[in-house]
Short mmCIF file of C-alpha atoms in Angstrom, two decimals:
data_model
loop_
_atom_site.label_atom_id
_atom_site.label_comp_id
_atom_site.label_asym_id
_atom_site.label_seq_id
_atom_site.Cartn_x
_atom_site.Cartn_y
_atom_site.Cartn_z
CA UNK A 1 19.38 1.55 31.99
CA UNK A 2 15.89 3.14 31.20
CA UNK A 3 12.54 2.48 32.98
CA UNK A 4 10.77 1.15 30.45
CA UNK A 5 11.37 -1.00 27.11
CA UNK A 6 10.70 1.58 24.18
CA UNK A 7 7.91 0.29 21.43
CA UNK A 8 8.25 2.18 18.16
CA UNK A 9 5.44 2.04 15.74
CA UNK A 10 6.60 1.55 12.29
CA UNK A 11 4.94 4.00 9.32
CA UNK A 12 4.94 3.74 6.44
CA UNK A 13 3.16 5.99 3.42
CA UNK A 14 -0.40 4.05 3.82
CA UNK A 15 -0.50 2.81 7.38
CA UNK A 16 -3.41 3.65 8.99
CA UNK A 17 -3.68 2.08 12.03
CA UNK A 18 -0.96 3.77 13.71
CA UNK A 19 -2.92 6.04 15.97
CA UNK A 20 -5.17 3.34 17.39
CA UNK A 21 -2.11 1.24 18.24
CA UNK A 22 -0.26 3.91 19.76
CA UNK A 23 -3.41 4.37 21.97
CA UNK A 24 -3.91 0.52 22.57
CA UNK A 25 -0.15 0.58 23.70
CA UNK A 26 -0.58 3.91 25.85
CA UNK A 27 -1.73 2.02 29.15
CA UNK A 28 1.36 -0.28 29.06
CA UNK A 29 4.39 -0.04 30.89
CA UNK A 30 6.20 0.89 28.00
CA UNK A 31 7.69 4.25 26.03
CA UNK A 32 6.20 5.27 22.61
CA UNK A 33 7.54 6.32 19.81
CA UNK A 34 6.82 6.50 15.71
CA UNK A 35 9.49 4.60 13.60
CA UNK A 36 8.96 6.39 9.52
CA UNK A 37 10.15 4.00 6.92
CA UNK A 38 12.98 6.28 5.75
CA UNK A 39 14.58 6.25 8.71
CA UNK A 40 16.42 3.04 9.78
CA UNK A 41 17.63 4.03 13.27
CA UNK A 42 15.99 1.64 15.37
CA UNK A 43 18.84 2.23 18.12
CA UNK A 44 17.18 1.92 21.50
CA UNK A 45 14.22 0.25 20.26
CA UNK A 46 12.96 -3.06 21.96
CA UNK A 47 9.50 -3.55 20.25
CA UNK A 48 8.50 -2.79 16.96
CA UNK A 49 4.85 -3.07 16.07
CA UNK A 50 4.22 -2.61 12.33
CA UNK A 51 0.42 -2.19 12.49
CA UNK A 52 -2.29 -2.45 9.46
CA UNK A 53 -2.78 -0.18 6.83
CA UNK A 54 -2.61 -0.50 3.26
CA UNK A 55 1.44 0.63 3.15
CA UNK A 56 2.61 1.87 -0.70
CA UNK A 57 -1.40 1.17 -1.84
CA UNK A 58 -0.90 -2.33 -1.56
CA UNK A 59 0.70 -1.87 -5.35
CA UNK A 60 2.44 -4.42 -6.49
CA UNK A 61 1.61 -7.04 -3.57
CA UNK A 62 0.77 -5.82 0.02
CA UNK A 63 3.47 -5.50 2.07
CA UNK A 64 5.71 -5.70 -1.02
CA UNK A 65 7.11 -2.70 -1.90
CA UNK A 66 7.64 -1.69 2.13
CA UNK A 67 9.58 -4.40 2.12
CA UNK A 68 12.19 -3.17 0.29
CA UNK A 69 12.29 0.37 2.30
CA UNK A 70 15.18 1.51 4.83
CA UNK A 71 13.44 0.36 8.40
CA UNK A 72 12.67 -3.29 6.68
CA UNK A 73 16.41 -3.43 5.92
CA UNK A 74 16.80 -2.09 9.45
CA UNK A 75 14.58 -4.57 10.93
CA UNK A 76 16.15 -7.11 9.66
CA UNK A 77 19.20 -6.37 11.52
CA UNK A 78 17.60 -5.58 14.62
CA UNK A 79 15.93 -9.49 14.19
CA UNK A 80 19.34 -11.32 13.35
CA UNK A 81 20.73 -9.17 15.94
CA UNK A 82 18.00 -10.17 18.07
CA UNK A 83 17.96 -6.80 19.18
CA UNK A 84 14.38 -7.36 20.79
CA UNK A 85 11.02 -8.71 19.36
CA UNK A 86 8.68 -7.73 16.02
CA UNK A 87 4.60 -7.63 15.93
CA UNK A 88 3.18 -7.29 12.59
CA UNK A 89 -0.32 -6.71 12.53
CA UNK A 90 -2.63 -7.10 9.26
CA UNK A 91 -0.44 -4.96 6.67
CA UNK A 92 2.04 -5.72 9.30
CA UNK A 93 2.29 -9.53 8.67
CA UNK A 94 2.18 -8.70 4.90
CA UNK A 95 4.77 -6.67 4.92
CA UNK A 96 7.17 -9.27 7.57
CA UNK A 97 6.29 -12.75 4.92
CA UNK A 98 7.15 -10.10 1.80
CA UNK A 99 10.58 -9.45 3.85
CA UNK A 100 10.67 -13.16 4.53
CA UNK A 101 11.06 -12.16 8.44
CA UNK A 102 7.87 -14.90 8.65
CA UNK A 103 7.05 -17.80 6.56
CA UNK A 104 4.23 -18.31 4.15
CA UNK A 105 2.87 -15.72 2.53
CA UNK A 106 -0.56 -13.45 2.38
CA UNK A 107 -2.17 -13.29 -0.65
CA UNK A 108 -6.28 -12.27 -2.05
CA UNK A 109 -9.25 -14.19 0.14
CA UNK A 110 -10.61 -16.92 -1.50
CA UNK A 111 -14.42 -15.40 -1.84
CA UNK A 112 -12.15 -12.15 -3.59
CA UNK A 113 -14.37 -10.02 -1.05
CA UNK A 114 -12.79 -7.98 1.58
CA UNK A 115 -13.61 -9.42 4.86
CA UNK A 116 -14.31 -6.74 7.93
CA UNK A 117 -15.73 -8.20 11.13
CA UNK A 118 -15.60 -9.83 14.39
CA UNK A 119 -14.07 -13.27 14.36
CA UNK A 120 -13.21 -16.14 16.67
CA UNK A 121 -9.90 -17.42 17.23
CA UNK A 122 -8.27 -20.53 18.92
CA UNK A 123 -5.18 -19.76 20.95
CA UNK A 124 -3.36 -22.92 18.87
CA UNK A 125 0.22 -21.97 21.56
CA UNK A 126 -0.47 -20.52 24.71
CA UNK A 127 3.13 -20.83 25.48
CA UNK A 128 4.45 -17.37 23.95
CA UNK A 129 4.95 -14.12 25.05
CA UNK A 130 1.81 -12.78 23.28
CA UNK A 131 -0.70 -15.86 24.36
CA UNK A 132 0.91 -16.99 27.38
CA UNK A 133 -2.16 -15.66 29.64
CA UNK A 134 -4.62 -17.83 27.42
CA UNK A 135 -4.88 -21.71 27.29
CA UNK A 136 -4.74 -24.20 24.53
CA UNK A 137 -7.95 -24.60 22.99
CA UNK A 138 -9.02 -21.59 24.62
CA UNK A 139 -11.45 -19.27 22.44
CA UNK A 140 -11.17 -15.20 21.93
CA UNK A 141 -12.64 -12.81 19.31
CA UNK A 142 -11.01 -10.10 18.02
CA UNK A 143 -11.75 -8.08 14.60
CA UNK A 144 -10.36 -8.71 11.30
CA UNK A 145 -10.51 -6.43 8.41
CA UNK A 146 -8.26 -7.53 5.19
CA UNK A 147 -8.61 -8.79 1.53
CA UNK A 148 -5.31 -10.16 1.41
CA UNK A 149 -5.89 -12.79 4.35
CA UNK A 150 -5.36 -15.98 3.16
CA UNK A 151 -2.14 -17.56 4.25
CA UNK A 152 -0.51 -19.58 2.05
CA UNK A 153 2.38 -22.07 3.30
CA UNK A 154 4.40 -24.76 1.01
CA UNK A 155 3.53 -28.26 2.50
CA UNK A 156 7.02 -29.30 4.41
CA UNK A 157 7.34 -25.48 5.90
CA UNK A 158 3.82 -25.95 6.93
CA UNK A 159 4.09 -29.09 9.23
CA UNK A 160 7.21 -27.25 10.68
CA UNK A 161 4.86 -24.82 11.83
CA UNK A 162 2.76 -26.84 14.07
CA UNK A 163 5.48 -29.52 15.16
CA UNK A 164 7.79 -26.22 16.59
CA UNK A 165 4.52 -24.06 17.71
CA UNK A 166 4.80 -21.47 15.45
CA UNK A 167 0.74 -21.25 15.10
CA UNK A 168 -0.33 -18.80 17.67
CA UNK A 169 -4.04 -18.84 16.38
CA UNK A 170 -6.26 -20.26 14.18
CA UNK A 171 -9.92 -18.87 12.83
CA UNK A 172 -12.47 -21.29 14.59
CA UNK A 173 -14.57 -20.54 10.91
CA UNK A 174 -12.67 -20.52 7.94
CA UNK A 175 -13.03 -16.62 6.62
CA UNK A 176 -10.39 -16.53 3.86
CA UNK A 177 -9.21 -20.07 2.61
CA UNK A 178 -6.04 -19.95 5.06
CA UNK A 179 -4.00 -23.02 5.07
CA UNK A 180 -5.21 -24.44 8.27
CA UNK A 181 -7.26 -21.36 9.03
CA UNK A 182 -4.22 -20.05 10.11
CA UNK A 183 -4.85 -16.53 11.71
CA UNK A 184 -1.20 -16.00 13.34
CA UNK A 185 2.07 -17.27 13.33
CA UNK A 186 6.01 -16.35 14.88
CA UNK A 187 8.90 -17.41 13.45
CA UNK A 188 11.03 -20.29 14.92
CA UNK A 189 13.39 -17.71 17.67
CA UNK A 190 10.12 -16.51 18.88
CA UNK A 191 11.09 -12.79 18.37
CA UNK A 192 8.82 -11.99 15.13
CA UNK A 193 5.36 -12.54 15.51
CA UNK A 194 2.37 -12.17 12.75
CA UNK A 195 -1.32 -12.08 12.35
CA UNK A 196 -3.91 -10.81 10.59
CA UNK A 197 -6.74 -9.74 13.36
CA UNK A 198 -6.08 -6.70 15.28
CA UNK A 199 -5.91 -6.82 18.74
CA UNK A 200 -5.23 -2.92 18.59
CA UNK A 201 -8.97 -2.89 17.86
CA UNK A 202 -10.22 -4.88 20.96
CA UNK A 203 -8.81 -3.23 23.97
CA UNK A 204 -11.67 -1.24 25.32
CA UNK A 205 -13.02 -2.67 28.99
CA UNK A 206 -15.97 -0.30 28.87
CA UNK A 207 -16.83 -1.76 25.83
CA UNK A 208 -16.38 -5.63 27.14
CA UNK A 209 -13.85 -6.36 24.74
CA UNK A 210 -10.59 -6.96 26.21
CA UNK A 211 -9.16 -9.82 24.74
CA UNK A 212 -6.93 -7.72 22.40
CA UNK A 213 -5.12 -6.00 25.21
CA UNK A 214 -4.61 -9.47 26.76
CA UNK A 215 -2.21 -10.53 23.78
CA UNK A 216 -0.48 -6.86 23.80
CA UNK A 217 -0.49 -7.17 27.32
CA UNK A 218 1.43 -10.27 27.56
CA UNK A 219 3.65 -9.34 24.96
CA UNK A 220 5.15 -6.40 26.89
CA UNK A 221 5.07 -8.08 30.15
CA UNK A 222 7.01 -11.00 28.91
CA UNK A 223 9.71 -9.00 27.33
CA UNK A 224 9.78 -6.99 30.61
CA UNK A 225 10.47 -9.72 32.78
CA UNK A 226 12.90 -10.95 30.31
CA UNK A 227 14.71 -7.46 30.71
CA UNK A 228 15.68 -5.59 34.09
CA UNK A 229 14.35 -2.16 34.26
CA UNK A 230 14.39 0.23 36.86
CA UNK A 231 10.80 1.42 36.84
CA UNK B 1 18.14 5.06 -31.35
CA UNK B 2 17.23 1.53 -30.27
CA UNK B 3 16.44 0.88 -26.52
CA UNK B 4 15.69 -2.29 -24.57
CA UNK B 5 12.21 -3.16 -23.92
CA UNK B 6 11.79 -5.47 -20.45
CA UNK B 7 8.21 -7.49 -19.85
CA UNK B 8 8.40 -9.23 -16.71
CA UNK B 9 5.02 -11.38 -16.32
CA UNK B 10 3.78 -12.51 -12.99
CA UNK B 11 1.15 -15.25 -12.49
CA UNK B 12 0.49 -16.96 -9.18
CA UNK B 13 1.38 -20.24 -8.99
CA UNK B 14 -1.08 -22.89 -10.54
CA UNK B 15 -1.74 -24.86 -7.35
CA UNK B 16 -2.99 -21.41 -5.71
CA UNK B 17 -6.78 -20.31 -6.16
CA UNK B 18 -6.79 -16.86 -8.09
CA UNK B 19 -9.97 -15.90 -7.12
CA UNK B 20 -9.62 -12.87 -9.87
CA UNK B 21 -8.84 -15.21 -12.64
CA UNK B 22 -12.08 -17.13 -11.77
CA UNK B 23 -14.48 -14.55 -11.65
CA UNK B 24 -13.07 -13.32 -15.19
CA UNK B 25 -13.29 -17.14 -16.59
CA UNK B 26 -17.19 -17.15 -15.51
CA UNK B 27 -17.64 -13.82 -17.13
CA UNK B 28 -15.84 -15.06 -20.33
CA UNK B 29 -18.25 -18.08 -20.10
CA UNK B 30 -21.37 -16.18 -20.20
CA UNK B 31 -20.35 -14.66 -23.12
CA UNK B 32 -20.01 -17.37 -25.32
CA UNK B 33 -16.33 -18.16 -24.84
CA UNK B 34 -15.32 -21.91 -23.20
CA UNK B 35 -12.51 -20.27 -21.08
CA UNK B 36 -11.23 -22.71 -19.02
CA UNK B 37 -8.35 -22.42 -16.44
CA UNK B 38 -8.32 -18.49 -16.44
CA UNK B 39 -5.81 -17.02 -14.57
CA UNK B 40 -5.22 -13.36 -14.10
CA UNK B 41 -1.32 -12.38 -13.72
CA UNK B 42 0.11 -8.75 -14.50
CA UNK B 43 3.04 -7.63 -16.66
CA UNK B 44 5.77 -5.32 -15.19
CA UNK B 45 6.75 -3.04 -18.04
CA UNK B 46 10.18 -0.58 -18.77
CA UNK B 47 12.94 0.16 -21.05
CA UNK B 48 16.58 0.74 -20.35
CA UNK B 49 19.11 1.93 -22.74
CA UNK B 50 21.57 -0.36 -22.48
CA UNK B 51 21.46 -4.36 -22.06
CA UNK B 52 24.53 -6.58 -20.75
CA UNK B 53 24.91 -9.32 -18.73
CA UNK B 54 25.27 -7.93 -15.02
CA UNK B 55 22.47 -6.04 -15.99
CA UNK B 56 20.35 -8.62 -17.14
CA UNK B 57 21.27 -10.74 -14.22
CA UNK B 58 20.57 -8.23 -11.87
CA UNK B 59 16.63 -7.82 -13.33
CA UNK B 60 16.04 -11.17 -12.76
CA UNK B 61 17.13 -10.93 -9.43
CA UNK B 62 14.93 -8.03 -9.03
CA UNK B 63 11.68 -10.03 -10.93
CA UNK B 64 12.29 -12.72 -8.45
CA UNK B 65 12.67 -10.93 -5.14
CA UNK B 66 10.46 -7.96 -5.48
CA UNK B 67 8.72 -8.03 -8.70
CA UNK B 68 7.38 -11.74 -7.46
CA UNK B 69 6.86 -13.88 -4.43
CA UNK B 70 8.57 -17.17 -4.99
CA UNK B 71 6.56 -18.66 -2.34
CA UNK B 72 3.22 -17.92 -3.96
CA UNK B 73 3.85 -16.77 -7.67
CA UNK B 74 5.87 -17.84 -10.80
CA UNK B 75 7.77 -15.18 -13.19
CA UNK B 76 9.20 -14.86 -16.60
CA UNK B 77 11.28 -12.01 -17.78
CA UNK B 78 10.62 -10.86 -21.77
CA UNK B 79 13.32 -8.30 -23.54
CA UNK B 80 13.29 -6.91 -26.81
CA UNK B 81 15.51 -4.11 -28.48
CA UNK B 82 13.06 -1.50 -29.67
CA UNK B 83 13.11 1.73 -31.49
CA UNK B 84 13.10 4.46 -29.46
CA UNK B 85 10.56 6.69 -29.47
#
């Protein structure tokens, strides 16, 4: 049994977020480690964050073409396997609807501009293990920064969504022609989770912006308590 | 020396705004041509040497699982036996 759950960080050739979440994660109760997309042992791992980035240079579609690499195929074990939970953040959430891992998929903003800056959010489910320490209705802001933001959903999948919970959070403003203005979603287990703002980027007290740290927060906590460790 | 030439075309679906394809209409429009409906999709391009039925069927499970997105875009799959160069 080992103190802590271990959170790998998944790379892939055009993350670029990586460092920033590894810090974000550092002050949790939790071991680090980098997960590179050619190699699939995710043996030990609890957590996998795949964090934004613009993996393979967004060729093809984003998220497409690292969804066919080694740790996707991986991943998808460790989620049938349920094998512990999934985060993907921006290029993250790309890359888990290309793999199919979430529903919907991600494709170009409707104003075709890239969209970088500080949005609000509505916590849509407070009762998950990333927004279980906000309240329905309740209102944060985090940071977006993505072309490719606009989630698309086919109608019947779509009211699935909301009658099961699976919206974590919606954009109070619509920023990218999202069904719904759907930021954020999980799938229907509750172990892969998906959204495009990056909480990664909004962790800093000193710099009164801690409502980022509050989702990654709660994430780890809840899988802790769900988990017996010794430290 | 003949070899097989493979085209697989990729346009998002026609119920989806292509935000690219619109911005390339208006510019069509202002320059005298009354595009309408302009969608932008792209063409995945490559020969193979050989052609048979496993693997035929095997590209178009690669043009709709990787070369497309089902749940936003719509593909058709083009061969043609070609000289070689």
């Amino acid at each position: 049994m080992s103190a802590q759950p271990t959170l790998g960080i998944a790379v892939f050739p055009g993350t670029n977020c990586e460092r920033e979440t590894f810090e974000a994660f550092r002050s949790l109760p939790v071991r680090l480690r980098y997960l590179w997309y050619e190699d699939p042992d995710l043996s030990g791992v609890d957590l996998v964050v795949l964090p934004g980035g613009f993996s393979y240079g967004d060729y093809l579609r984003a998220g497409a073409i690292a969804r066919i690499s080694p740790l996707v195929d991986a991943l998808r074990v460790f989620v049938e396997q349920e094998q512990g939970w999934v985060l993907g953040i921006c290029n993250g959430f790309q890359v888990l609807t290309e793999a199919h891992l979430l529903p919907g998929a991600l494709i170009q903003n409707t104003s075709g501009r890239f969209v970088c800056r500080r949005v609000a959010l509505r916590v849509e489910n407070p009762h998950t293990p990333l927004t279980r320490t906000l309240s329905a209705g309740e209102v944060i802001e985090l940071p977006v920064a993505h072309g490719e933001g606009r989630y698309v959903v086919d109608a019947s999948t779509r009211r699935k969504l909301w009658e099961r919970g699976q919206v974590l959070l919606t954009y109070v403003e619509d920023i990218n022609g999202s069904v719904d203005q759907i930021a954020g979603v999980m799938n229907e287990a509750g172990t892969v989770y998906g959204m495009m703002p990056h909480p990664e980027r909004a962790v800093d007290p000193l710099r009164g912006w801690p409502d980022g740290i509050r989702l990654l927060q709660s994430w780890v906590e809840s899988w802790r308590e769900q988990h017996v460790y010794t430290g | 020396m003949k070899r097989w030439k493979v085209e697989v075309e990729v346009f998002l679906r026609e119920d989806l705004l292509d935000p690219q394809g619109r911005a390339i209409g208006e510019a069509l429009q202002q320059h005298g041509i009354p595009a309408e409906d302009t969608r932008m999709g792209k063409v995945i391009r490559f020969f193979v040497d050989r052609m048979d039925t496993s693997l035929e069927a095997r590209i178009r499970e690669m043009a709709e699982g990787f070369l497309s997105n089902p749940v936003i875009e719509r593909w058709e799959v083009r061969m043609e036996e070609v000289e070689s160069r």
